[in-house]
Short mmCIF file of C-alpha atoms in Angstrom, two decimals:
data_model
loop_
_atom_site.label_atom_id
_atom_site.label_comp_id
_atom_site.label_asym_id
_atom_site.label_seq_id
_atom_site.Cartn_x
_atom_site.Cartn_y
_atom_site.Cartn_z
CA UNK A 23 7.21 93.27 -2.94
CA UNK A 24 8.12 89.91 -1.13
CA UNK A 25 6.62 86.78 -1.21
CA UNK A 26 7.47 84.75 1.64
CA UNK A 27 7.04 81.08 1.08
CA UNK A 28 8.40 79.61 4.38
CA UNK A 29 6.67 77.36 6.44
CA UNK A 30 3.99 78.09 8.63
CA UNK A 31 5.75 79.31 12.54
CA UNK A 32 3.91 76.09 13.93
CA UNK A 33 5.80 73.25 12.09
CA UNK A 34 8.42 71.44 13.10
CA UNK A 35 11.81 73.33 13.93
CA UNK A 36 14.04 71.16 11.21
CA UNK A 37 11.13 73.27 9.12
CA UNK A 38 12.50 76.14 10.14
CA UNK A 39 15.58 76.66 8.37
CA UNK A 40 16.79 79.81 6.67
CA UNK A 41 14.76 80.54 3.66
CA UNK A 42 16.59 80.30 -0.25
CA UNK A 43 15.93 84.09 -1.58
CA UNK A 44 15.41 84.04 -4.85
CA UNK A 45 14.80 87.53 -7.28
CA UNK A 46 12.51 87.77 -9.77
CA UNK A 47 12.91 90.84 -12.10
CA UNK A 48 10.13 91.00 -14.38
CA UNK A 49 7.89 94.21 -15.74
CA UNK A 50 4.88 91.48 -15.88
CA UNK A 51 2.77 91.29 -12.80
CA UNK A 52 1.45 87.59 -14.44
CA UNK A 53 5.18 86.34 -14.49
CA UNK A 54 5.60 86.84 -10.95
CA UNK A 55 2.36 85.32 -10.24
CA UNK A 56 3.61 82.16 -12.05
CA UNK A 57 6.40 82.19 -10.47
CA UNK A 58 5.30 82.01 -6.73
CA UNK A 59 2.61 79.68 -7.74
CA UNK A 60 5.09 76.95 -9.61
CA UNK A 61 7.08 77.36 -6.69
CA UNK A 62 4.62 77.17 -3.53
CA UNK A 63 5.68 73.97 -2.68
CA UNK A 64 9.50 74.16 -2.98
CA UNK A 65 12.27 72.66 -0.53
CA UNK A 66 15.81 72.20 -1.61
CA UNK A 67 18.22 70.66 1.46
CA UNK A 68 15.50 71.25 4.14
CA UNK A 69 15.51 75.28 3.10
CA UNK A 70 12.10 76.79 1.86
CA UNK A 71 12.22 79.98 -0.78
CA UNK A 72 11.50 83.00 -0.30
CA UNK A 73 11.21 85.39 -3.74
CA UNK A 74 11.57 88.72 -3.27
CA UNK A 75 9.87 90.52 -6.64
CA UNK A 76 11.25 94.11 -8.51
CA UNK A 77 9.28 95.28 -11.23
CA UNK A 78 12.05 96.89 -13.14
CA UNK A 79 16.55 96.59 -13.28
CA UNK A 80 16.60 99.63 -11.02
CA UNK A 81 14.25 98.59 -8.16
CA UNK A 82 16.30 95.18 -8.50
CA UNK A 83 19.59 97.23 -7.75
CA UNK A 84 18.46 98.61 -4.40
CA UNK A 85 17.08 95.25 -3.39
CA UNK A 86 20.70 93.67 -4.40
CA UNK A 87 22.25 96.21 -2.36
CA UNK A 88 19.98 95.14 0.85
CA UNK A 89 19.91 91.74 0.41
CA UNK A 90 23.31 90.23 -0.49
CA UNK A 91 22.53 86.48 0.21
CA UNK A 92 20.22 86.27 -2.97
CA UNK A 93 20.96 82.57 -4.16
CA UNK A 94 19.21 83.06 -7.67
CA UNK A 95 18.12 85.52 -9.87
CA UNK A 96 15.11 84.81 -12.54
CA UNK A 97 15.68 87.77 -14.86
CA UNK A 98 13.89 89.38 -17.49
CA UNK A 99 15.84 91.44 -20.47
CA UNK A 100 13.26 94.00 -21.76
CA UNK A 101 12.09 95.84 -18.87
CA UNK A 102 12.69 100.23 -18.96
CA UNK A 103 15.12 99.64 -21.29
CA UNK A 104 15.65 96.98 -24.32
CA UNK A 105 18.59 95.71 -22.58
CA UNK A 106 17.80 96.64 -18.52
CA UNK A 107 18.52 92.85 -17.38
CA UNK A 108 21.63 92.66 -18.96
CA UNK A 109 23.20 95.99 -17.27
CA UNK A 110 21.83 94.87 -14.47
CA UNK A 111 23.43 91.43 -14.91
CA UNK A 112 26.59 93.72 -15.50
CA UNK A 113 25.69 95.54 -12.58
CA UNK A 114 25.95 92.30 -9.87
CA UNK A 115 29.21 90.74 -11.58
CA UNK A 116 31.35 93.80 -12.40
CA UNK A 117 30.09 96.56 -9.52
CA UNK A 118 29.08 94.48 -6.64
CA UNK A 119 31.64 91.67 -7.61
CA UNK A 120 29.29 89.29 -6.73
CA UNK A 121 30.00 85.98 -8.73
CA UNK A 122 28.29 83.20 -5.91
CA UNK A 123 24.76 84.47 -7.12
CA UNK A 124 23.15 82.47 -9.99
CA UNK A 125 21.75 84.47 -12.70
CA UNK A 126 19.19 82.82 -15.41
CA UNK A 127 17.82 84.91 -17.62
CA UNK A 128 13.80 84.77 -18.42
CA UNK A 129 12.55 86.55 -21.37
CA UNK A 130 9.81 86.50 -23.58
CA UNK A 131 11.80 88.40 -26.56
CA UNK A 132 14.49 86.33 -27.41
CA UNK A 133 15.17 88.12 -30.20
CA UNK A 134 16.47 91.48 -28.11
CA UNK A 135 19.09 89.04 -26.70
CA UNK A 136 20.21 86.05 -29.17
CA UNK A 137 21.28 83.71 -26.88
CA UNK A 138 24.93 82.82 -28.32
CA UNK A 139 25.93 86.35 -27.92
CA UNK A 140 24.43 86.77 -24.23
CA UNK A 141 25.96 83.46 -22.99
CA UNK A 142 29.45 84.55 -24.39
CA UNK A 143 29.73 88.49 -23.48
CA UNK A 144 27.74 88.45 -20.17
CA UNK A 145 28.39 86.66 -16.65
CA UNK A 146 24.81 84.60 -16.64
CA UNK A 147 24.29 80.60 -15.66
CA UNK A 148 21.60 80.04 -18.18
CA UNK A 149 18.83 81.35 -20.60
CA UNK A 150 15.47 80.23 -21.08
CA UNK A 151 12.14 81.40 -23.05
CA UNK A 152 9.09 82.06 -20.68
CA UNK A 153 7.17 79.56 -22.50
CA UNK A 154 9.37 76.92 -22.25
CA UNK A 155 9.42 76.98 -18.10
CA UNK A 156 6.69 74.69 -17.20
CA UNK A 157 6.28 74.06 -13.33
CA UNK A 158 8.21 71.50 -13.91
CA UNK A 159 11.36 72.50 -15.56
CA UNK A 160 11.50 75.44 -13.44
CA UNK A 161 11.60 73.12 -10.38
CA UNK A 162 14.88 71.24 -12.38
CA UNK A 163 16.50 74.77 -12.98
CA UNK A 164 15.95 76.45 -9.29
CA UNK A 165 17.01 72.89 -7.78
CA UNK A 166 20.12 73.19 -9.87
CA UNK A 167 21.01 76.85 -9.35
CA UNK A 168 20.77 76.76 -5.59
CA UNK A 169 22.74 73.51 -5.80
CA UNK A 170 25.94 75.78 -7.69
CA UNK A 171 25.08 78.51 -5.37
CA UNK A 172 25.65 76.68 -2.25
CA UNK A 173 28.95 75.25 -3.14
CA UNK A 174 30.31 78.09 -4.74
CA UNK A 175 29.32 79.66 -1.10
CA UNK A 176 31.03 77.07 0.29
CA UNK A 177 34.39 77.39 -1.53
CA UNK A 178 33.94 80.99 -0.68
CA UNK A 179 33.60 80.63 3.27
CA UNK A 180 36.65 77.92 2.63
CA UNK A 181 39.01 80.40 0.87
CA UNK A 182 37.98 83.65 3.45
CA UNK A 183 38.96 81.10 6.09
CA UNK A 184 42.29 80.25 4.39
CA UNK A 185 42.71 83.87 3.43
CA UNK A 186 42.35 84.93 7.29
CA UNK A 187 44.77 81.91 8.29
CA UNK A 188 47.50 83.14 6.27
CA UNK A 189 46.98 86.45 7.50
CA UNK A 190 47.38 85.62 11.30
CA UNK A 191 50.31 82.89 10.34
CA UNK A 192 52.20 85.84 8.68
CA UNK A 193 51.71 88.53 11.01
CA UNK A 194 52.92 85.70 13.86
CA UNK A 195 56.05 85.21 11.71
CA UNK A 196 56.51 88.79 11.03
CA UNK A 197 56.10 89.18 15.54
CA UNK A 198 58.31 85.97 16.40
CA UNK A 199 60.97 86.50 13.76
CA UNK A 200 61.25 91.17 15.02
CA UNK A 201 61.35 89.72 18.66
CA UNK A 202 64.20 87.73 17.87
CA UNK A 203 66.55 89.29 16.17
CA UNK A 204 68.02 90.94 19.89
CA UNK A 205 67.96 87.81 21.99
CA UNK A 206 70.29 86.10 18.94
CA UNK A 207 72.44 89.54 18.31
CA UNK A 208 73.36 89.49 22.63
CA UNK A 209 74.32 85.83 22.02
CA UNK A 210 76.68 85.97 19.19
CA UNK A 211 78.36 89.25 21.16
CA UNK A 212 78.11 87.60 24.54
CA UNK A 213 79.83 84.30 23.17
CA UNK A 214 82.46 86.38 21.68
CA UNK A 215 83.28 88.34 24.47
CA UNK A 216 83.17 85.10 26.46
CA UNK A 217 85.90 83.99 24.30
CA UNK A 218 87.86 86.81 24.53
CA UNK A 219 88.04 87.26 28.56
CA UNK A 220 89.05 83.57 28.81
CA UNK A 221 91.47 83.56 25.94
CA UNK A 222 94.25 82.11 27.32
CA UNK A 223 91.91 79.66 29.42
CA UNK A 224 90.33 77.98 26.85
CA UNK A 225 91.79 74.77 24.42
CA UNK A 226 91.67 74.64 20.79
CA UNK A 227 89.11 72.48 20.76
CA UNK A 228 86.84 74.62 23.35
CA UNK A 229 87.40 77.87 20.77
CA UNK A 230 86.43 75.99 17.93
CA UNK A 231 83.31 75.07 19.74
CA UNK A 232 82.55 78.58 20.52
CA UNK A 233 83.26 79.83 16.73
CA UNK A 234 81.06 76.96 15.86
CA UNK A 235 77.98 79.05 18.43
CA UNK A 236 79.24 81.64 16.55
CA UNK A 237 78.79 80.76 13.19
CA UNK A 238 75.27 78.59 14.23
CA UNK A 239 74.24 81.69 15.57
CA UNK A 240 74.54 83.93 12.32
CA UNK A 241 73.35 81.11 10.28
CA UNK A 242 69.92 81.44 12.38
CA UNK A 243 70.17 85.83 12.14
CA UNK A 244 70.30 84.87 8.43
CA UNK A 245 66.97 82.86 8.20
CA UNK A 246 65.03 85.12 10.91
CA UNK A 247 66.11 87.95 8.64
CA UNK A 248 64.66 86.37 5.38
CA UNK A 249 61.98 85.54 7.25
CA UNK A 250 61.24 89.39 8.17
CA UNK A 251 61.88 89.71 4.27
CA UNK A 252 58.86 87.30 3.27
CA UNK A 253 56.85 88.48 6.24
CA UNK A 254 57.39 92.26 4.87
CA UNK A 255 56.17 91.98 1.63
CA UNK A 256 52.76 93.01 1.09
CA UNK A 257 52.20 93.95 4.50
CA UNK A 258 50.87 97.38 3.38
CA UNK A 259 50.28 99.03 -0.10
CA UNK A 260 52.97 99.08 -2.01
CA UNK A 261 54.30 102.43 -3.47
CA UNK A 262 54.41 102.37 -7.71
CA UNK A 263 56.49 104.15 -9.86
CA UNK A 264 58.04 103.91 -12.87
CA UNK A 265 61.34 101.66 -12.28
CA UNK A 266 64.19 101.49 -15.08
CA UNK A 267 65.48 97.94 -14.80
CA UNK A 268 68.76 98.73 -15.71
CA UNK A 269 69.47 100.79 -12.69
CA UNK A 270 67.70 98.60 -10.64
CA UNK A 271 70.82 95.92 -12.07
CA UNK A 272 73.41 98.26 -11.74
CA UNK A 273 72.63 98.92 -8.16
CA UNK A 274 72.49 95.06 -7.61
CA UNK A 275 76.14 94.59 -8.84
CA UNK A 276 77.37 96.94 -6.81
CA UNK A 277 76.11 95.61 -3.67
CA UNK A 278 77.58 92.18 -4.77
CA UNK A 279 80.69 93.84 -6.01
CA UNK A 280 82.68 91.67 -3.54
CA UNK A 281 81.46 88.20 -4.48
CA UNK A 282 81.78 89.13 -8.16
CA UNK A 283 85.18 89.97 -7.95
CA UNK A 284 85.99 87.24 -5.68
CA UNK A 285 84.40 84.88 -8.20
CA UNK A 286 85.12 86.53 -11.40
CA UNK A 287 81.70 86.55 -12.74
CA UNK A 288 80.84 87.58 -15.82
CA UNK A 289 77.52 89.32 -15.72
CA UNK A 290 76.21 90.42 -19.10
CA UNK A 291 73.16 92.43 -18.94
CA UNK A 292 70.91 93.27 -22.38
CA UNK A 293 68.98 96.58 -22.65
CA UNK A 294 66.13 95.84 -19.81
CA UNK A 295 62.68 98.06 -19.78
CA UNK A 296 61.20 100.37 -17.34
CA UNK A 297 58.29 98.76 -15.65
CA UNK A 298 55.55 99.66 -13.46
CA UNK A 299 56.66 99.08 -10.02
CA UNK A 300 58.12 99.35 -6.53
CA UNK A 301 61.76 99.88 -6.83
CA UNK A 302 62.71 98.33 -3.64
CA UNK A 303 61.09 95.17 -3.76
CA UNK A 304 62.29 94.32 -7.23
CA UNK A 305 65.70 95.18 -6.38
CA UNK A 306 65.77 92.43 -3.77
CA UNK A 307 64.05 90.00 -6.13
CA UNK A 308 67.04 90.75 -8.67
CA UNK A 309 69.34 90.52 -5.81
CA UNK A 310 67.91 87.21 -5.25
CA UNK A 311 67.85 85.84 -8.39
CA UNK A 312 71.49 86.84 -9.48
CA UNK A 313 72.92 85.81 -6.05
CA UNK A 314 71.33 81.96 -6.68
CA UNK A 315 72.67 82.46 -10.39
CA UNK A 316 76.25 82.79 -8.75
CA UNK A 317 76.16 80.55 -5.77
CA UNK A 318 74.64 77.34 -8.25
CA UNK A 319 77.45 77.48 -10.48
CA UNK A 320 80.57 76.29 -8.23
CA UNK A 321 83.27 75.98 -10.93
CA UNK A 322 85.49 79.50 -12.16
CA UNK A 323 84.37 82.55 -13.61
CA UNK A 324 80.47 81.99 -13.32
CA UNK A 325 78.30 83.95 -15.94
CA UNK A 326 75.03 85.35 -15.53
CA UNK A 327 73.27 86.53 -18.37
CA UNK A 328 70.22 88.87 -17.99
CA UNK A 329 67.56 89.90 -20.43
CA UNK A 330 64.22 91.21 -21.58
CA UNK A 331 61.87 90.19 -24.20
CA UNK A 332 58.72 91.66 -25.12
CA UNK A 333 55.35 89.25 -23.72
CA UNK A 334 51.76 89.49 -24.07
CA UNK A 335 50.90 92.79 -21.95
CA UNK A 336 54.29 93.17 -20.51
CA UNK A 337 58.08 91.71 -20.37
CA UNK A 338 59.73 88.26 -19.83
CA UNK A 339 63.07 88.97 -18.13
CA UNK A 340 65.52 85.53 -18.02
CA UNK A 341 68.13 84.75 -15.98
CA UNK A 342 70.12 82.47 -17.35
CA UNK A 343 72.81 80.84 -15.36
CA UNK A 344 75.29 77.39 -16.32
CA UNK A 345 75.59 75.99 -13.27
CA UNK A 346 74.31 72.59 -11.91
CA UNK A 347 70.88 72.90 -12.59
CA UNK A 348 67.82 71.47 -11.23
CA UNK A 349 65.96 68.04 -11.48
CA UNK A 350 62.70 68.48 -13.49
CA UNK A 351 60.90 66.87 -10.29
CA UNK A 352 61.23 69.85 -7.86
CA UNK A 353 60.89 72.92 -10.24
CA UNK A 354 57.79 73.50 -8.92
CA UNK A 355 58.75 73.15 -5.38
CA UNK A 356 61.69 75.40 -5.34
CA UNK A 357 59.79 78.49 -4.64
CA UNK A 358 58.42 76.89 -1.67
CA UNK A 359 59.82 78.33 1.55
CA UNK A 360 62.28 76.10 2.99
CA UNK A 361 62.17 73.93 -0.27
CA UNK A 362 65.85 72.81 -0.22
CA UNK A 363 67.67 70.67 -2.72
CA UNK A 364 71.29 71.07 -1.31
CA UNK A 365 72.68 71.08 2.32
CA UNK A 366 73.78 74.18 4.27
CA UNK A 367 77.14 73.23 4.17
CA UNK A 368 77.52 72.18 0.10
CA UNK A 369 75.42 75.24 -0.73
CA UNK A 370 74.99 78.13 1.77
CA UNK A 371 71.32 79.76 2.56
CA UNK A 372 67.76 79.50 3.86
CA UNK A 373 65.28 78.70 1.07
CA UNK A 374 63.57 81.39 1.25
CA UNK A 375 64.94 83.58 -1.20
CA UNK A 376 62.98 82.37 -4.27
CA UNK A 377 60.14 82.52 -2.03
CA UNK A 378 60.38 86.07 -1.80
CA UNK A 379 60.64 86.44 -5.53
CA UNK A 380 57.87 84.45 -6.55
CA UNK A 381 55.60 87.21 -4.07
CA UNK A 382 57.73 90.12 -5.26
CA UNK A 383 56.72 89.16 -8.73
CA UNK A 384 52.69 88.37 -7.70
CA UNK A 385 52.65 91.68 -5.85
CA UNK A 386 53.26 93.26 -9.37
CA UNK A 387 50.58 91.28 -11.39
CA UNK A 388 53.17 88.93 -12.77
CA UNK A 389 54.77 85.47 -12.22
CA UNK A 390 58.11 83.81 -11.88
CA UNK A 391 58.90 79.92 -13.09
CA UNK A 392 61.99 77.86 -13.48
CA UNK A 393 63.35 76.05 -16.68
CA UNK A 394 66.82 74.18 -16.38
CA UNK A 395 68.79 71.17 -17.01
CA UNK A 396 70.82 69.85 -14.64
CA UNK A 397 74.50 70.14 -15.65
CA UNK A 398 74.01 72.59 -17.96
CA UNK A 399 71.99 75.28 -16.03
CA UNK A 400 69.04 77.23 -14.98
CA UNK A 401 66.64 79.97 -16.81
CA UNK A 402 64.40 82.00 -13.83
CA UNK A 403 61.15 83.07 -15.91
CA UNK A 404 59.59 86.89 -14.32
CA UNK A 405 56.92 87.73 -15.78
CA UNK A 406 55.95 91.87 -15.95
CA UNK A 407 53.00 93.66 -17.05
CA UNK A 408 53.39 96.51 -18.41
CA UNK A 409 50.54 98.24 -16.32
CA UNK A 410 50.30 98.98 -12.78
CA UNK A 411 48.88 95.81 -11.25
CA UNK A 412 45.48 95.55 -9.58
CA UNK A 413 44.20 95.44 -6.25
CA UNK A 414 44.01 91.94 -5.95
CA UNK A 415 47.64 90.66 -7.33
CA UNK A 416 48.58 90.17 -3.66
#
C-alpha cells in the first residue's frame, strides 16, 4: 500500500518537486495510520513525502527491490519473525549494498532488540520506542534523516562522476600513449639513418645534435611506455594464483643481471611467502621497487635487502635500501605520477614507476608506503593479504 502525500496537481509548480519516499515496515495497521497522519503536512527542501507501507520484512524486500530511491526507512523489529527488521536491515546493507538509505528502527518491544547491541552489530542510523515518537519528534528525526540521505546522495553522484572521469582519462592515456609508440620508433630509426647516409657530411657538432634527437627520443619511448604500464593495470580482471615470492625475486635479478653486475650490488633476499596473486603484475612492482633501491644509492656496491614479516591478515615485505633517502615532506607524494624529486639527468626515469606499484599493490587488497632518512636510506612498505582480494580493491 502507498500513501501519497504530494501536493495537490493544481498548486504551484515549485510544489511540484519529486516526492521524499519514505518505508514504513510495521505488522500494525494503527502505526501506519500514525504515521501518515503525523506526517500530512511534511516538506523538507521544497520535496513533499510520499510513504510507501509493507506489512511484514518480506513484502518490504520486494518493495526495496522496486523502489531504490527510498530516502528513509521507519522499521519495526518483531514482525513474522522476532528479529524480521533486523535481517531485513541486513538485507539492504549487506545484499543490496545500499548504505545512502537511512534506517531508524521503530519498535514497541525493546526488549527483543537492546539497543546497545543493535546500534553496534547492525548498519541502522537510530532507534527509538513507539511511544516516545510524538508528532513532533518524528518531524525532528525524518527532517534529519533525509538531511544525511541527501548528502550522502550527493557524495555518491560526486564520486560516480569522479569514478567515470578517471575511467575516460585512463582509457585516453592508454589510446594516446599505443598510438604513439610508432610515430616515435620511425623517428629515432629515421634520424639514425639520416646520420648514417650523410656521415661524412655532417660536423661534430651536427652528430652530437642528432645523438642528442636520439637519446630525447628514447627518453620519451621510455615514459609513453610506463605510461602503457599504469594505463594497463586493472584494465580487465586480473588472473589469481598462488605466487611464491621468491621466484618472483629470482626472476627479477635475472632480468637486472646486467646493472647488478655493473654495480656490484649486493642483494640479500630473506625467505619471502607465497601470496595470493597475479604473478605478472607483482613481478614488475618488484622490478620497480629494487630498480629505485639501486639507482638511489649512487656510491659502490649498493645493497638491497628484501624481506617478509608476518602482518595482520597477510605479509609486510620491506625493501630496504642505504642510499640518499627522501625528505619527510614528499613521502607522500612520491607515488604520485610524475612526482619527481631529482632531475633526469642526476637520476634517470619517469616517475611513474612507484605509481605503478602503489596500484599493483591496491589491485591485490594491500598498500605500499615509504619510510626513510635522507642520507641513510629508504624502507618501501607492501602490504599483502593473505586472501584473494575483493572485487572492489581496484
Amino acid at each position: 500500500m502507498i500513501l501519497d502525500l504530494r501536493p495537490d496537481p493544481q498548486q504551484p509548480a515549485a510544489a511540484m518537486a519529486p516526492p521524499w519516499l519514505i518505508l514504513v515496515v510495521d505488522d500494525d495497521p494503527e502505526v501506519h495510520a500514525v504515521t501518515h497522519l503525523g506526517l500530512r503536512d511534511f516538506h523538507f527542501e521544497g520535496r513533499p513525502l510520499r510513504i510507501i507501507n509493507a506489512e511484514s520484512a518480506a513484502q518490504a524486500r520486494q518493495l526495496l527491490a522496486t523502489q531504490p530511491d527510498i530516502a528513509l526507512i521507519l522499521l519495526d523489529v518483531v514482525m513474522e519473525t522476532d528479529h524480521a527488521g533486523l535481517e531485513l536491515v541486513r538485507h539492504v546493507r549487506e545484499k543490496l549494498r545500499n548504505n545512502a538509505v537511512r534506517i531508524v528502527l521503530r519498535t514497541g518491544q525493546p526488549g527483543q532488540a537492546p539497543p546497545l547491541d543493535v546500534v553496534v552489530r547492525y548498519q541502522i542510523d537510530d532507534y527509538r520506542t513507539k511511544t516516545e515518537l510524538t508528532f513532533e519528534r518524528l518531524h525532528v528525526l525524518v527532517t534529519g534523516a533525509l538531511r544525511n540521505y541527501q548528502l550522502l546522495r550527493q557524495l555518491e553522484l560526486r564520486s560516480e562522476a569522479l569514478t567515470q572521469h578517471a575511467s575516460e582519462l585512463e582509457r585516453f592515456t592508454y589510446v594516446a600513449s599505443h598510438d604513439m609508440k610508432t610515430p616515435l620508433h620511425n623517428i629515432v630509426r629515421l634520424v639514425q639513418l639520416l646520420e648514417r647516409r650523410l656521415a661524412d657530411r655532417l660536423s661534430r657538432e651536427e652528430h652530437e645534435l642528432m645523438d642528442l634527437v636520439v637519446d630525447s627520443t628514447r627518453n620519451l619511448q621510455n615514459l609513453v611506455e610506463d605510461l602503457l604500464s599504469l594505463a594497463r593495470i586493472g584494465r580487465g580482471e586480473i588472473q589469481l594464483g598462488s605466487v611464491n615470492l621468491n621466484q618472483v625475486v629470482r626472476r627479477v635479478a635475472e632480468q637486472l643481471k646486467g646493472l647488478i653486475d655493473e654495480r656490484k650490488v649486493q642483494l640479500d633476499c630473506g625467505d619471502l611467502p607465497t601470496v595470493p596473486g597475479n604473478t605478472v603484475l607483482l613481478e614488475q612492482m618488484l622490478r620497480n621497487l629494487i630498480e629505485n633501491a639501486i639507482k638511489f644509492q649512487p656510491g659502490p656496491q649498493p645493497q638491497v635487502r628484501i624481506m617478509a614479516v608476518a602482518a595482520v591478515g597477510g605479509w609486510q615485505l620491506r625493501i630496504s635500501d642505504r642510499g640518499i633517502g627522501i625528505a619527510a615532506e614528499h613521502l607522500e607524494r612520491i607515488f604520485e605520477p610524475f612526482h619527481r624529486l631529482h632531475t633526469r639527468d642526476e637520476i634517470p626515469g619517469s616517475g611513474i614507476g612507484l605509481a605503478i606499484c602503489q596500484r599493483v599493490a591496491r589491485l591485490h587488497g594491500g598498500g605500499i608506503r615509504a619510510e626513510s632518512r635522507p642520507g641513510v636510506g629508504t624502507d618501501m612498505l607492501v602490504y599483502l593479504p593473505r586472501s584473494s582480494p575483493g572485487p572492489d580493491s581496484r
